[in-house]
mmCIF file of C-alpha atoms in Angstrom:
data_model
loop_
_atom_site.group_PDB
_atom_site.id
_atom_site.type_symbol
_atom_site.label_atom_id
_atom_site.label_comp_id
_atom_site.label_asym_id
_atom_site.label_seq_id
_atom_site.Cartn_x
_atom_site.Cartn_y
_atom_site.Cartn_z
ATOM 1 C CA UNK A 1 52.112 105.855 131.119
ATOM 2 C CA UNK A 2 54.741 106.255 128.537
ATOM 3 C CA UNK A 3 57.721 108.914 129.063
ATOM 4 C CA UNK A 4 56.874 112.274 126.875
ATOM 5 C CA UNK A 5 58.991 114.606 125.798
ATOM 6 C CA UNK A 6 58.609 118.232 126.432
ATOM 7 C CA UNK A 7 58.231 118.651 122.704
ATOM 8 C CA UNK A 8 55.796 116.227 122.007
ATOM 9 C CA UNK A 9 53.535 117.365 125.124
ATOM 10 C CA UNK A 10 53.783 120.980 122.951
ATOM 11 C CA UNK A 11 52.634 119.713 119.927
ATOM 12 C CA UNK A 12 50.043 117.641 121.444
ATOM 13 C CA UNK A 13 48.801 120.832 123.177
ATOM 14 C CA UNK A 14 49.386 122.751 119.846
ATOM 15 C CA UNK A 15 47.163 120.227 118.069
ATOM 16 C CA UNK A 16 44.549 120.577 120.518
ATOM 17 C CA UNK A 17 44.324 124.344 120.642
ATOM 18 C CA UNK A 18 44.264 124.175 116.537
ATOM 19 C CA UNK A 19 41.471 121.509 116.169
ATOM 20 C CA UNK A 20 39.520 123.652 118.891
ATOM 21 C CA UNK A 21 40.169 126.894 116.871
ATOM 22 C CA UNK A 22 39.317 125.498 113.105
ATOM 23 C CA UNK A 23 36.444 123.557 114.357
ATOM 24 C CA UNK A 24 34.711 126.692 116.771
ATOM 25 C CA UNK A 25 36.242 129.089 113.773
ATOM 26 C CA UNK A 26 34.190 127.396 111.097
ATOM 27 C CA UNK A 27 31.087 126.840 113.423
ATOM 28 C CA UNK A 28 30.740 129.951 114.993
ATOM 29 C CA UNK A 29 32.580 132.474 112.726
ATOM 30 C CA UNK A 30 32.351 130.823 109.361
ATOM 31 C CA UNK A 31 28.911 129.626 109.302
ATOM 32 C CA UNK A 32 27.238 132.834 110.367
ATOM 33 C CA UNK A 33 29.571 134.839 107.867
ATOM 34 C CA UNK A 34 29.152 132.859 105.308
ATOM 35 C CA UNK A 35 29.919 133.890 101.549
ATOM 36 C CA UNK A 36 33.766 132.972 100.881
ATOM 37 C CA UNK A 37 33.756 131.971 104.564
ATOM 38 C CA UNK A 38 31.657 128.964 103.232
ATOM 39 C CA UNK A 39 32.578 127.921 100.098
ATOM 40 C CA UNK A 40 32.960 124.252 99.936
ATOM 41 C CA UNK A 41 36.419 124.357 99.602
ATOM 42 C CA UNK A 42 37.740 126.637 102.541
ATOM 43 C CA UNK A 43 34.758 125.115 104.532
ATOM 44 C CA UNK A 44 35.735 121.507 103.819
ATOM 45 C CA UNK A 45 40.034 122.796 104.575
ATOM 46 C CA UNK A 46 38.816 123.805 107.751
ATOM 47 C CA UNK A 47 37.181 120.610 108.702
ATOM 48 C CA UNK A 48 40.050 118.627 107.847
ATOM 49 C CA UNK A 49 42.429 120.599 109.403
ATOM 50 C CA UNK A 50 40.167 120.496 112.593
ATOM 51 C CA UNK A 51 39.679 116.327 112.156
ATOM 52 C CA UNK A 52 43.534 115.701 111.382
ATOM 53 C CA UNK A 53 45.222 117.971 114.213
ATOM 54 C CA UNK A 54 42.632 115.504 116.940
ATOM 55 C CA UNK A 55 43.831 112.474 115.546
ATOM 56 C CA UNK A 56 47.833 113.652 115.664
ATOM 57 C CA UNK A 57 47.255 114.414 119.176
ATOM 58 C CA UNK A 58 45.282 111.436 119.952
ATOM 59 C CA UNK A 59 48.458 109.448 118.257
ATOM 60 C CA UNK A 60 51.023 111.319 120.676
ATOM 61 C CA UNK A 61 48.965 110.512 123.398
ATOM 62 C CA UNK A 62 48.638 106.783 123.245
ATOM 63 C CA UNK A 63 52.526 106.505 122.524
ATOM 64 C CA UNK A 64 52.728 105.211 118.881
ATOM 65 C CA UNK A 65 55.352 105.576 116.490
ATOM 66 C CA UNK A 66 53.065 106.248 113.630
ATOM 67 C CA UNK A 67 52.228 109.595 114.987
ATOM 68 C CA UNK A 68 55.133 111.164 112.902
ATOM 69 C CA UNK A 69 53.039 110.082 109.781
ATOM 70 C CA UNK A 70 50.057 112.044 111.010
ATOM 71 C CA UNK A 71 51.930 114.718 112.163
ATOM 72 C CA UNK A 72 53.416 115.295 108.730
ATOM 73 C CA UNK A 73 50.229 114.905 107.256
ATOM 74 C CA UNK A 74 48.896 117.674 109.662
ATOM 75 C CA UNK A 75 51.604 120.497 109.461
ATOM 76 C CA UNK A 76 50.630 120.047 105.234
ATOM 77 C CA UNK A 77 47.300 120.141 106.111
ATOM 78 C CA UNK A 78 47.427 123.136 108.490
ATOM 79 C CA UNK A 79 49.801 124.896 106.183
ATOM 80 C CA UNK A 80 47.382 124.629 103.608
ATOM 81 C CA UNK A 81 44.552 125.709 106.083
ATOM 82 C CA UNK A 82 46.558 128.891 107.563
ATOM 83 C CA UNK A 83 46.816 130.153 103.457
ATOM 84 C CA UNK A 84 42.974 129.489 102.834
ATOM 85 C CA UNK A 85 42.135 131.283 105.941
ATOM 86 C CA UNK A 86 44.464 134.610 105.223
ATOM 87 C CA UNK A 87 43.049 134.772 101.928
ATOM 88 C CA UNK A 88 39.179 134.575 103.174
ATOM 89 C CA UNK A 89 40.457 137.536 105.572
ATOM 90 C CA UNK A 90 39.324 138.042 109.116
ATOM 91 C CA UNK A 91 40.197 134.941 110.314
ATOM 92 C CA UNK A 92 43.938 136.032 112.005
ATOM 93 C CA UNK A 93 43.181 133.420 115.247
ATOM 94 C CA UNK A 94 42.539 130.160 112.838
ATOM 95 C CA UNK A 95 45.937 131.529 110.334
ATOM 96 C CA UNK A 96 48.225 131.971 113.423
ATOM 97 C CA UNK A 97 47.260 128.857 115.304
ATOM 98 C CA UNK A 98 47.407 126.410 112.146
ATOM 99 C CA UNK A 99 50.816 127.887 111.647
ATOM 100 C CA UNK A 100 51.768 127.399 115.067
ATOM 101 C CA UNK A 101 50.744 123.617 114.947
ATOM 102 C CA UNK A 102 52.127 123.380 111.635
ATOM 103 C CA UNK A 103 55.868 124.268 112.813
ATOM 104 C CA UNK A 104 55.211 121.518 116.132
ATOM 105 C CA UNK A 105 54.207 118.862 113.640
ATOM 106 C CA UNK A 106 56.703 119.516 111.296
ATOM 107 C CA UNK A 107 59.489 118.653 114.501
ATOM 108 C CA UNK A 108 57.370 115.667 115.635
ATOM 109 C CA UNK A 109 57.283 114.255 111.734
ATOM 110 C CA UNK A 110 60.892 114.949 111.440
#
């Protein structure tokens, strides 16, 4: 196995606590909400975020280079997840772990 660095085994495990809090956020607080907590677009942010934050960790893990690509890709798109959540309201978990993963990605991209 390839040699990680401390900071890449934090993201990894930052990207993995984030795609397990959008995706059980938006199926099991979301859903059952529903109203703004549904609409297409937050919905849709939420799955993306979720399906983007897997695949950066699954890039860190197998040791490519390309990761930093994803990873910028993913702090953007948990950025933009973190402000969709705050202004939906009661989501605080989902907003403070996509910012979380967003500042990790943002050091991995860099």
């Amino acid at each position: 196995m390839h040699q990680m660095s401390s900071d890449m085994q934090t993201c990894i495990d930052e990207c993995l606590r984030c795609y397990q809090t959008c995706l059980g956020m938006a199926s099991n607080h979301c859903l059952p909400a529903g109203g703004k907590h549904v609409e297409p677009g937050h919905f849709r942010l939420m799955m993306a975020c979720a399906e983007i934050c897997r695949t950066s960790a699954h890039l860190m893990l197998i040791g490519t280079p390309e990761h930093k690509h994803t990873c910028r890709a993913c702090a953007e798109v948990c950025e933009a997840c973190a402000r969709s959540c705050e202004q939906v309201g009661d989501m605080d978990d989902c907003v403070r772990q996509c910012r979380a993963c967003a500042e990790s990605c943002r050091k991995m991209a860099a």
